[in-house]
Amino acid sequence: MTDESERAVRAAVDGEMELLDPEVRASSGRVLELLDPEFIEIGASGRRWDVESILTVTSGGSVSAESPVEVSEMSGVVLAPGVVHLTYFADNQGRRAWRSSLWRLTETGWRLYFHQGTSSA
């Protein structure tokens, strides 16, 4: 991986980890900075989320500081200039899922464009 690719993947990983941080999730302003205006998520439940619905959930304390999301097996790859794909395993208080995120570079920095969760038994 080139230095540029490594920096791109690191930026996406940093953004992903920020979005999992309870303090960041409680800040609608910071969440908006990290989500692309066209953001879409297909959750592990099968529900479709957009920016507005995610803001409602994140501001409601969906992740607590006492029980942070446990992340493992994080990996990333540059799919094209300005596009990074991340995959990882997440355990949120026993709700376990494989996660996949697409981050894209915009004029304002790296932003989460698409996210999908798939439940894991």
Short mmCIF file of C-alpha atoms in Angstrom, two decimals:
data_model
loop_
_atom_site.label_atom_id
_atom_site.label_comp_id
_atom_site.label_asym_id
_atom_site.label_seq_id
_atom_site.Cartn_x
_atom_site.Cartn_y
_atom_site.Cartn_z
CA MET A 1 0.00 0.00 0.00
CA THR A 2 1.34 3.44 -0.88
CA ASP A 3 1.74 6.21 1.69
CA GLU A 4 -1.23 8.02 0.15
CA SER A 5 -3.39 4.89 0.37
CA GLU A 6 -2.31 4.31 3.96
CA ARG A 7 -3.25 7.91 4.86
CA ALA A 8 -6.65 7.51 3.19
CA VAL A 9 -7.40 4.26 5.03
CA ARG A 10 -6.19 5.76 8.33
CA ALA A 11 -8.49 8.79 7.84
CA ALA A 12 -11.47 6.49 7.20
CA VAL A 13 -10.65 4.30 10.21
CA ASP A 14 -10.29 7.39 12.41
CA GLY A 15 -13.66 8.70 11.22
CA GLU A 16 -15.35 5.34 11.76
CA MET A 17 -13.99 5.08 15.28
CA GLU A 18 -15.13 8.65 16.00
CA LEU A 19 -18.66 7.76 14.93
CA LEU A 20 -18.62 4.87 17.40
CA ASP A 21 -17.48 7.12 20.26
CA PRO A 22 -20.37 7.98 22.64
CA GLU A 23 -19.14 11.57 23.10
CA VAL A 24 -18.97 12.16 19.35
CA ARG A 25 -22.37 10.53 18.80
CA ALA A 26 -23.86 12.95 21.34
CA SER A 27 -22.65 15.89 19.24
CA SER A 28 -25.00 16.36 16.29
CA GLY A 29 -22.60 18.91 14.80
CA ARG A 30 -19.67 16.50 14.76
CA VAL A 31 -21.80 13.63 13.44
CA LEU A 32 -22.95 15.90 10.60
CA GLU A 33 -19.31 16.71 9.79
CA LEU A 34 -18.55 12.98 9.49
CA LEU A 35 -21.62 11.93 7.50
CA ASP A 36 -21.90 12.67 3.82
CA PRO A 37 -25.09 14.64 2.98
CA GLU A 38 -26.10 11.65 0.82
CA PHE A 39 -25.39 9.12 3.60
CA ILE A 40 -27.43 5.92 3.65
CA GLU A 41 -27.20 2.98 6.04
CA ILE A 42 -28.78 -0.42 5.86
CA GLY A 43 -28.69 -1.57 9.46
CA ALA A 44 -28.24 -5.09 10.76
CA SER A 45 -32.00 -5.03 11.43
CA GLY A 46 -32.66 -4.41 7.74
CA ARG A 47 -33.85 -0.87 8.41
CA ARG A 48 -32.78 1.90 6.03
CA TRP A 49 -31.33 5.03 7.67
CA ASP A 50 -30.46 8.48 6.36
CA VAL A 51 -28.73 11.45 7.97
CA GLU A 52 -31.83 12.69 9.81
CA SER A 53 -32.80 9.30 11.25
CA ILE A 54 -29.20 8.59 12.32
CA LEU A 55 -29.03 11.94 14.13
CA THR A 56 -32.16 11.00 16.07
CA VAL A 57 -30.61 7.71 17.18
CA THR A 58 -27.12 8.99 17.95
CA SER A 59 -28.39 11.93 19.99
CA GLY A 60 -30.50 9.48 22.01
CA GLY A 61 -27.50 7.73 23.51
CA SER A 62 -27.52 4.54 21.41
CA VAL A 63 -23.96 3.84 22.60
CA SER A 64 -23.09 4.43 26.24
CA ALA A 65 -19.68 5.32 27.66
CA GLU A 66 -20.11 2.45 30.13
CA SER A 67 -20.59 -0.09 27.31
CA PRO A 68 -18.70 1.13 24.23
CA VAL A 69 -18.88 -0.74 20.95
CA GLU A 70 -16.11 -3.33 20.77
CA VAL A 71 -14.43 -3.34 17.36
CA SER A 72 -12.19 -6.04 15.94
CA GLU A 73 -10.80 -7.19 12.59
CA MET A 74 -10.83 -3.66 11.14
CA SER A 75 -9.38 -3.50 7.65
CA GLY A 76 -9.53 -1.03 4.82
CA VAL A 77 -8.72 -0.72 1.16
CA VAL A 78 -8.70 2.17 -1.30
CA LEU A 79 -11.19 1.31 -4.07
CA ALA A 80 -10.47 4.40 -6.16
CA PRO A 81 -8.89 7.79 -5.51
CA GLY A 82 -10.93 9.35 -2.71
CA VAL A 83 -12.93 6.19 -1.89
CA VAL A 84 -12.11 3.83 1.01
CA HIS A 85 -13.94 0.62 1.94
CA LEU A 86 -13.73 -0.51 5.57
CA THR A 87 -14.87 -3.81 7.06
CA TYR A 88 -14.90 -4.81 10.71
CA PHE A 89 -16.68 -6.79 13.39
CA ALA A 90 -18.64 -4.90 16.06
CA ASP A 91 -20.17 -6.01 19.33
CA ASN A 92 -22.58 -3.50 20.86
CA GLN A 93 -23.77 -4.95 24.18
CA GLY A 94 -24.18 -8.42 22.69
CA ARG A 95 -25.55 -7.24 19.34
CA ARG A 96 -22.87 -8.61 17.07
CA ALA A 97 -22.54 -7.65 13.41
CA TRP A 98 -20.13 -7.49 10.52
CA ARG A 99 -19.90 -3.90 9.34
CA SER A 100 -18.99 -2.39 5.98
CA SER A 101 -18.46 1.32 5.31
CA LEU A 102 -17.67 3.42 2.26
CA TRP A 103 -15.89 6.68 2.96
CA ARG A 104 -15.34 9.34 0.32
CA LEU A 105 -13.12 12.38 0.25
CA THR A 106 -15.03 15.63 -0.15
CA GLU A 107 -14.07 19.30 -0.14
CA THR A 108 -14.55 19.26 3.64
CA GLY A 109 -12.67 16.01 4.31
CA TRP A 110 -13.44 12.31 4.61
CA ARG A 111 -17.14 11.55 5.10
CA LEU A 112 -19.12 8.35 5.54
CA TYR A 113 -21.18 7.79 2.40
CA PHE A 114 -22.62 4.29 2.95
CA HIS A 115 -22.75 1.83 5.83
CA GLN A 116 -24.19 -1.67 6.17
CA GLY A 117 -24.42 -4.06 9.08
CA THR A 118 -25.07 -7.79 8.86
CA SER A 119 -26.04 -9.61 12.04
CA SER A 120 -23.78 -12.38 13.24
CA ALA A 121 -24.92 -15.18 15.50
#
